[in-house]
Amino acid sequence: MLSLVHPFLAVTTLPDAIVFAVAAVIIVAGAVGVIVERNPVHSALALVTTLFGTALIFLLLGDDFIAAVQIIVYAGAIVVLFLFVIMFLGVDKKEMIAHEPLKAQRPLALLLVLLAVVGILLLGAGAHYVLGASSSTGVANHQPGGEVAALGRAVFTTYLLPFEATAALLIIAIIGAVVLTKRHRDGTQESVPSSPYAGEDGTGEDDFDEDGFDGDEAGEAGYDEGGSEEGGSDDSDAREKADAMYGVDTDDVDATESSSERESIEERDSRDAIDVDSNEELIK
Amino acid sequence: MTVSLSWYMGLSAVLFGLGVLGLLIRRNVLVMYMCIELMLNAANIAFVAFAQKLNDLGGQAAVFFVLVVAAAEVVVGLGIVVAIFRRRADATADDIHLMKG
């Protein structure tokens, strides 16, 4: 157990120790859950557990405002964003670990992380360290208006430049997200991608995309048509056509397509070829 | 029983180590982002612990900025994930090894 007690650091109450132990167990269990869970949704929920434990630690440290912000921003916004994207893209429980580019990575990672953490803990337990002079920005306690007012004052005076930099950062992040998720060729503004398997229907007419998958409206239309009209012969028809066209088209495929798809399985190749084919017909 | 600064540092180190471990072991991009969040939280614990023990507001202001950076990082990262999902059906990090196009 870590029991380095500096006289001015010690907070000596038993309830504090109990709260710390409970919070630490919650945090570590949640973090292990994030790593171990196969399902990304379960990982996100384990992340919420860790965030609540962290908020508990903040409360234990007497930092009520940061604890509230932690719950509101992290658990309320960031994790919800994670869950939104997971639900949006479809949960894939399988993880492609059969194909391993670096064979020794996982055992080595485990070993090195264990070594590093144990080393840090041992160093921390046995060290005689000195904390330097404090309060370059003002003490937290005993200021008019309490802790939140003091924090606000610090953010808007001492940390004014970083604060404005975060404003710029947020704007850049928003613009980046918009640019990344926007479709900007051939005029179809489809900001919402379909489910990743929407391209399976194989009908060439509905695929306006430059890449392998349908857009949402087009994809759903394709689903409906696929459900009502075609039986399965259409599908194989399209695939044969794709096989025939593939050798011709590969050189004309533009940069958004290309070799990452080419090395994947043949079925996907043929599907892509259909899409590219329809694209070029549209362009002509 | 005393809860000293070393305890918080130990907890922070363990949490950071778990985040690094998950980032290195997992292949799902979304879970890898969550592990980055774990590491940011470990840093936050250290910041707040030092801020309280030193009675200095700098640590709390740093936590504030870490939160903003985490939010921005998640927004851009998930945008990239959505963009990748457009052309591939899975979010396995090993498959995203070509920077063409």
Coordinates of C-alpha atoms in Angstrom, one line a residue:
Chain A
M1 CA 0.0 0.0 0.0
L2 CA 1.2 3.5 -0.7
S3 CA 1.7 5.2 2.5
L4 CA 4.0 8.1 1.9
V5 CA 2.7 10.7 4.4
H6 CA 3.9 14.2 4.1
P7 CA 2.8 16.1 7.1
F8 CA 1.1 18.9 5.1
L9 CA -0.5 16.5 2.6
A10 CA -2.3 14.2 4.9
V11 CA -6.0 14.3 5.1
T12 CA -6.5 12.1 8.1
T13 CA -10.0 10.7 8.3
L14 CA -11.2 7.2 7.9
P15 CA -14.3 8.2 5.8
D16 CA -12.0 9.8 3.3
A17 CA -10.0 6.6 3.0
I18 CA -13.2 4.6 2.5
V19 CA -14.5 7.0 -0.1
F20 CA -11.2 6.9 -1.9
A21 CA -11.2 3.1 -1.9
V22 CA -14.7 2.9 -3.2
A23 CA -14.0 5.4 -6.0
A24 CA -10.7 3.7 -6.9
V25 CA -12.5 0.4 -7.2
I26 CA -15.2 1.9 -9.4
I27 CA -12.6 3.7 -11.6
V28 CA -10.4 0.6 -12.1
A29 CA -13.3 -1.7 -12.6
G30 CA -14.8 0.6 -15.2
A31 CA -11.4 1.0 -17.0
V32 CA -10.9 -2.8 -17.1
G33 CA -14.5 -3.0 -18.4
V34 CA -13.7 -0.6 -21.2
I35 CA -10.8 -2.8 -22.3
V36 CA -12.3 -6.2 -21.8
E37 CA -15.8 -5.8 -23.2
R38 CA -16.4 -7.1 -26.7
N39 CA -19.4 -5.0 -27.3
P40 CA -18.6 -1.3 -27.9
V41 CA -21.8 -0.3 -26.2
H42 CA -20.8 -2.1 -23.0
S43 CA -17.4 -0.4 -23.3
A44 CA -19.1 3.0 -23.4
L45 CA -21.2 2.1 -20.3
A46 CA -18.0 1.0 -18.5
L47 CA -16.5 4.3 -19.5
V48 CA -19.5 6.1 -17.8
T49 CA -18.7 4.1 -14.6
T50 CA -15.1 5.3 -14.7
L51 CA -16.2 8.9 -15.2
F52 CA -18.5 8.7 -12.2
G53 CA -15.7 7.3 -10.1
T54 CA -13.5 10.2 -11.2
A55 CA -16.2 12.6 -10.3
L56 CA -16.3 10.9 -6.9
I57 CA -12.6 11.5 -6.5
F58 CA -13.1 15.2 -7.4
L59 CA -15.8 15.5 -4.8
L60 CA -13.5 13.8 -2.3
L61 CA -10.9 16.4 -3.1
G62 CA -13.4 19.1 -2.4
D63 CA -13.8 20.2 -6.0
D64 CA -17.5 20.3 -6.4
F65 CA -17.6 22.4 -9.6
I66 CA -15.2 20.2 -11.5
A67 CA -17.1 17.1 -10.4
A68 CA -20.3 18.5 -11.8
V69 CA -18.7 19.6 -15.0
Q70 CA -17.1 16.1 -15.3
I71 CA -20.5 14.4 -15.1
I72 CA -22.3 16.9 -17.3
V73 CA -19.7 17.2 -20.0
Y74 CA -18.2 13.7 -20.0
A75 CA -21.0 11.4 -19.1
G76 CA -23.6 13.8 -20.6
A77 CA -22.1 14.8 -23.8
I78 CA -19.0 12.8 -24.8
V79 CA -20.2 9.4 -23.9
V80 CA -23.6 10.2 -25.5
L81 CA -21.7 11.2 -28.6
F82 CA -19.8 7.8 -28.5
L83 CA -23.1 5.9 -28.1
F84 CA -24.6 7.9 -30.9
V85 CA -21.9 7.0 -33.3
I86 CA -21.9 3.4 -32.2
M87 CA -25.7 3.1 -32.7
F88 CA -25.4 5.1 -35.9
L89 CA -22.8 2.9 -37.6
G90 CA -24.1 -0.4 -36.2
V91 CA -22.5 -2.4 -33.4
D92 CA -19.8 -4.7 -34.6
K93 CA -18.9 -7.1 -31.9
K94 CA -16.3 -9.0 -33.8
E95 CA -12.9 -7.6 -33.8
M96 CA -10.5 -8.5 -36.5
I97 CA -7.7 -9.9 -34.4
A98 CA -6.9 -12.9 -36.6
H99 CA -4.9 -10.7 -38.9
E100 CA -2.1 -9.4 -36.8
P101 CA 0.6 -7.2 -38.4
L102 CA 2.8 -7.1 -35.4
K103 CA 2.8 -10.5 -33.8
A104 CA 4.3 -9.6 -30.4
Q105 CA 2.4 -6.4 -29.9
R106 CA -0.3 -7.5 -27.4
P107 CA 2.0 -9.5 -25.0
L108 CA 4.6 -6.8 -25.3
A109 CA 2.1 -4.1 -24.6
L110 CA 0.8 -5.9 -21.5
L111 CA 4.3 -6.5 -20.2
L112 CA 5.6 -3.0 -20.8
V113 CA 2.5 -1.3 -19.3
L114 CA 2.7 -3.6 -16.2
L115 CA 6.4 -2.8 -15.8
A116 CA 5.8 1.0 -16.2
V117 CA 2.9 1.1 -13.8
V118 CA 4.6 -1.0 -11.2
G119 CA 7.7 1.1 -11.6
I120 CA 5.8 4.3 -11.2
L121 CA 4.1 3.0 -8.1
L122 CA 7.3 1.8 -6.5
L123 CA 9.0 5.1 -7.3
G124 CA 6.1 7.0 -5.8
A125 CA 6.1 4.8 -2.7
G126 CA 9.7 5.1 -2.0
A127 CA 10.5 8.6 -3.1
H128 CA 11.2 11.6 -1.0
Y129 CA 9.9 14.3 -3.3
V130 CA 9.4 17.9 -2.7
L131 CA 6.5 20.0 -3.9
G132 CA 7.6 23.3 -5.1
A133 CA 6.2 26.7 -4.4
S134 CA 2.5 27.0 -5.0
S135 CA 0.1 29.6 -6.2
S136 CA 1.3 31.3 -9.3
T137 CA -2.3 31.9 -10.1
G138 CA -3.9 32.4 -6.8
V139 CA -5.1 30.2 -4.1
A140 CA -8.3 28.2 -4.5
N141 CA -9.8 28.8 -1.1
H142 CA -10.8 31.9 0.8
Q143 CA -11.6 34.0 -2.2
P144 CA -14.7 36.2 -2.5
G145 CA -17.4 34.3 -4.3
G146 CA -16.1 30.9 -3.5
E147 CA -14.3 28.3 -5.6
V148 CA -16.3 28.8 -8.8
A149 CA -15.9 32.5 -8.9
A150 CA -12.1 32.1 -8.3
L151 CA -11.9 29.6 -11.1
G152 CA -13.8 31.9 -13.4
R153 CA -11.5 34.8 -12.5
A154 CA -8.5 32.7 -13.2
V155 CA -9.8 31.5 -16.5
F156 CA -10.6 35.0 -17.7
T157 CA -7.4 36.7 -16.4
T158 CA -4.4 34.4 -16.0
Y159 CA -5.6 31.8 -18.5
L160 CA -7.2 34.2 -21.0
L161 CA -5.0 33.3 -23.9
P162 CA -5.5 29.5 -23.5
F163 CA -9.2 30.2 -23.0
E164 CA -9.4 31.9 -26.4
A165 CA -7.2 29.2 -27.9
T166 CA -9.8 26.7 -26.8
A167 CA -12.5 28.8 -28.5
A168 CA -10.5 28.6 -31.7
L169 CA -10.0 24.9 -31.1
L170 CA -13.7 24.3 -30.8
I171 CA -14.4 26.2 -34.0
I172 CA -11.7 24.3 -35.8
A173 CA -13.2 21.0 -34.5
I174 CA -16.6 21.9 -35.6
I175 CA -15.4 22.9 -39.1
G176 CA -13.3 19.7 -39.2
A177 CA -16.2 17.5 -38.3
V178 CA -18.4 19.2 -40.9
V179 CA -15.8 18.8 -43.6
L180 CA -15.0 15.2 -42.7
T181 CA -18.6 14.0 -42.8
K182 CA -19.7 16.1 -45.8
R183 CA -20.0 14.6 -49.2
H184 CA -18.7 17.0 -51.7
R185 CA -18.6 15.5 -55.2
D186 CA -21.4 15.2 -57.7
G187 CA -23.6 17.6 -55.8
T188 CA -25.5 15.1 -53.7
Q189 CA -25.4 16.4 -50.1
E190 CA -25.7 13.3 -48.1
S191 CA -24.3 14.0 -44.7
V192 CA -25.6 10.8 -43.2
P193 CA -24.0 7.6 -44.1
S194 CA -26.1 4.5 -44.4
S195 CA -25.6 1.2 -42.6
P196 CA -22.3 -0.3 -43.8
Y197 CA -24.1 -3.2 -45.4
A198 CA -26.4 -1.1 -47.6
G199 CA -24.3 -1.8 -50.6
E200 CA -25.3 -5.5 -50.5
D201 CA -28.4 -4.9 -52.6
G202 CA -26.3 -4.6 -55.7
T203 CA -28.7 -2.6 -57.8
G204 CA -26.6 -0.3 -59.7
E205 CA -29.2 2.5 -60.2
D206 CA -29.3 3.7 -56.7
D207 CA -25.6 4.1 -56.0
F208 CA -24.6 7.7 -56.4
D209 CA -21.6 7.5 -54.1
E210 CA -18.0 7.8 -55.0
D211 CA -17.2 5.0 -52.7
G212 CA -18.4 1.6 -51.9
F213 CA -21.6 2.2 -50.0
D214 CA -24.9 3.8 -50.6
G215 CA -26.0 7.1 -49.2
D216 CA -28.9 7.0 -46.8
E217 CA -31.9 7.9 -49.0
A218 CA -30.5 6.1 -52.0
G219 CA -29.6 3.1 -49.8
E220 CA -33.0 2.9 -48.2
A221 CA -34.7 3.2 -51.6
G222 CA -32.5 0.4 -52.7
Y223 CA -33.5 -1.7 -49.8
D224 CA -37.2 -1.2 -50.5
E225 CA -36.8 -2.0 -54.1
G226 CA -34.6 -5.0 -53.3
G227 CA -37.2 -6.3 -50.9
S228 CA -40.1 -5.9 -53.3
E229 CA -38.9 -6.4 -56.8
E230 CA -35.8 -8.5 -57.2
G231 CA -35.6 -12.0 -56.0
G232 CA -31.9 -12.9 -56.3
S233 CA -31.4 -13.5 -60.0
D234 CA -31.0 -9.8 -60.4
D235 CA -28.3 -9.8 -57.8
S236 CA -26.2 -12.5 -59.6
D237 CA -26.8 -10.7 -62.8
A238 CA -25.3 -7.5 -61.5
R239 CA -22.4 -9.4 -60.1
E240 CA -21.6 -11.1 -63.4
K241 CA -21.8 -7.7 -65.1
A242 CA -19.5 -6.4 -62.4
D243 CA -17.0 -9.1 -63.0
A244 CA -17.0 -8.4 -66.7
M245 CA -16.6 -4.7 -66.1
Y246 CA -14.0 -4.9 -63.4
G247 CA -11.0 -5.5 -65.5
V248 CA -11.9 -2.5 -67.7
D249 CA -12.7 -0.1 -64.9
T250 CA -9.9 -0.6 -62.5
D251 CA -7.6 1.9 -64.2
D252 CA -10.2 4.6 -64.4
V253 CA -11.1 4.4 -60.7
D254 CA -10.3 7.6 -59.0
A255 CA -8.3 8.0 -55.9
T256 CA -11.1 7.6 -53.5
E257 CA -11.5 4.0 -54.5
S258 CA -8.4 2.1 -55.1
S259 CA -6.2 -0.4 -53.5
S260 CA -7.5 -0.8 -50.0
E261 CA -10.7 -2.2 -51.6
R262 CA -8.8 -4.1 -54.2
E263 CA -7.1 -6.3 -51.7
S264 CA -10.2 -7.2 -49.9
I265 CA -12.4 -10.1 -50.8
E266 CA -13.7 -10.6 -54.2
E267 CA -17.4 -10.0 -53.4
R268 CA -16.7 -6.6 -52.1
D269 CA -14.6 -5.9 -55.2
S270 CA -17.4 -6.8 -57.4
R271 CA -19.8 -4.6 -55.5
D272 CA -17.4 -1.7 -55.7
A273 CA -17.1 -2.2 -59.4
I274 CA -20.8 -2.0 -59.7
D275 CA -20.8 1.3 -57.9
V276 CA -18.0 2.8 -59.9
D277 CA -19.6 1.5 -63.1
S278 CA -22.9 3.3 -62.2
N279 CA -20.9 6.4 -61.3
E280 CA -19.3 6.6 -64.6
E281 CA -22.5 6.1 -66.4
L282 CA -23.9 9.0 -64.4
I283 CA -21.0 11.2 -65.2
K284 CA -21.4 10.4 -68.9
Chain B
M1 CA -5.7 5.8 7.6
T2 CA -4.6 8.8 5.6
V3 CA -5.4 9.7 2.0
S4 CA -2.2 11.3 0.9
L5 CA -1.3 12.8 -2.5
S6 CA 0.5 9.6 -3.3
W7 CA -2.7 7.6 -3.3
Y8 CA -4.1 9.9 -5.9
M9 CA -1.0 9.7 -8.0
G10 CA -1.1 5.9 -7.7
L11 CA -4.7 5.8 -8.9
S12 CA -3.9 8.2 -11.7
A13 CA -0.9 6.0 -12.8
V14 CA -3.0 2.9 -12.7
L15 CA -5.8 4.5 -14.7
F16 CA -3.3 5.9 -17.3
G17 CA -1.7 2.5 -17.6
L18 CA -5.1 0.9 -18.2
G19 CA -5.8 3.5 -20.9
V20 CA -2.4 2.8 -22.6
L21 CA -3.0 -0.9 -22.4
G22 CA -6.4 -0.7 -24.0
L23 CA -5.1 1.6 -26.7
L24 CA -2.4 -0.9 -27.5
I25 CA -4.6 -4.0 -27.3
R26 CA -7.9 -3.2 -28.8
R27 CA -8.5 -2.9 -32.5
N28 CA -11.9 -1.2 -32.5
V29 CA -11.4 2.5 -33.2
L30 CA -14.2 3.6 -31.0
V31 CA -12.9 1.6 -28.0
M32 CA -9.5 3.1 -28.7
Y33 CA -11.0 6.5 -28.4
M34 CA -12.5 5.5 -25.1
C35 CA -9.1 4.5 -23.9
I36 CA -7.8 7.9 -24.8
E37 CA -10.6 9.3 -22.6
L38 CA -9.3 7.1 -19.8
M39 CA -5.9 8.5 -20.1
L40 CA -7.2 12.1 -20.1
N41 CA -9.2 11.3 -17.0
A42 CA -6.0 10.0 -15.3
A43 CA -4.4 13.3 -16.1
N44 CA -7.4 15.1 -14.7
I45 CA -7.2 13.2 -11.4
A46 CA -3.6 14.2 -11.1
F47 CA -4.3 17.8 -11.9
V48 CA -7.1 18.2 -9.4
A49 CA -5.2 16.3 -6.7
F50 CA -2.2 18.6 -7.1
A51 CA -4.5 21.7 -7.3
Q52 CA -6.1 20.9 -4.0
K53 CA -3.0 19.8 -2.2
L54 CA -1.1 22.9 -3.3
N55 CA -4.1 25.1 -2.9
D56 CA -3.6 26.4 -6.5
L57 CA -6.2 27.1 -9.1
G58 CA -4.0 26.3 -12.0
G59 CA -4.8 22.6 -11.8
Q60 CA -8.5 23.2 -12.0
A61 CA -8.1 25.5 -14.9
A62 CA -6.1 22.8 -16.6
V63 CA -8.9 20.3 -16.1
F64 CA -11.2 22.8 -17.7
F65 CA -9.0 22.9 -20.8
V66 CA -8.5 19.2 -20.8
L67 CA -12.3 18.8 -21.0
V68 CA -12.5 21.1 -24.0
V69 CA -9.7 19.3 -25.7
A70 CA -11.3 16.0 -25.1
A71 CA -14.6 17.2 -26.5
A72 CA -12.8 18.6 -29.6
E73 CA -10.8 15.4 -30.0
V74 CA -13.9 13.2 -29.8
V75 CA -15.8 15.3 -32.3
V76 CA -13.0 15.2 -34.9
G77 CA -12.2 11.5 -34.2
L78 CA -15.7 10.3 -34.5
G79 CA -16.0 12.4 -37.7
I80 CA -13.0 10.5 -39.1
V81 CA -14.6 7.2 -38.0
V82 CA -17.9 8.1 -39.8
A83 CA -15.9 9.0 -42.9
I84 CA -14.0 5.7 -42.8
F85 CA -17.2 3.8 -42.3
R86 CA -18.5 5.2 -45.5
R87 CA -16.1 3.1 -47.5
R88 CA -15.4 0.2 -45.2
A89 CA -17.8 -1.9 -43.3
D90 CA -15.8 -2.3 -40.1
A91 CA -13.8 0.0 -37.8
T92 CA -10.8 -2.2 -37.2
A93 CA -7.7 -0.1 -36.9
D94 CA -5.5 -2.5 -38.8
D95 CA -7.5 -2.1 -42.0
I96 CA -6.9 1.7 -42.0
H97 CA -3.4 1.5 -43.1
L98 CA -3.6 3.2 -46.5
M99 CA -3.5 7.0 -46.7
K100 CA -4.5 7.2 -50.3
G101 CA -7.4 9.3 -51.5

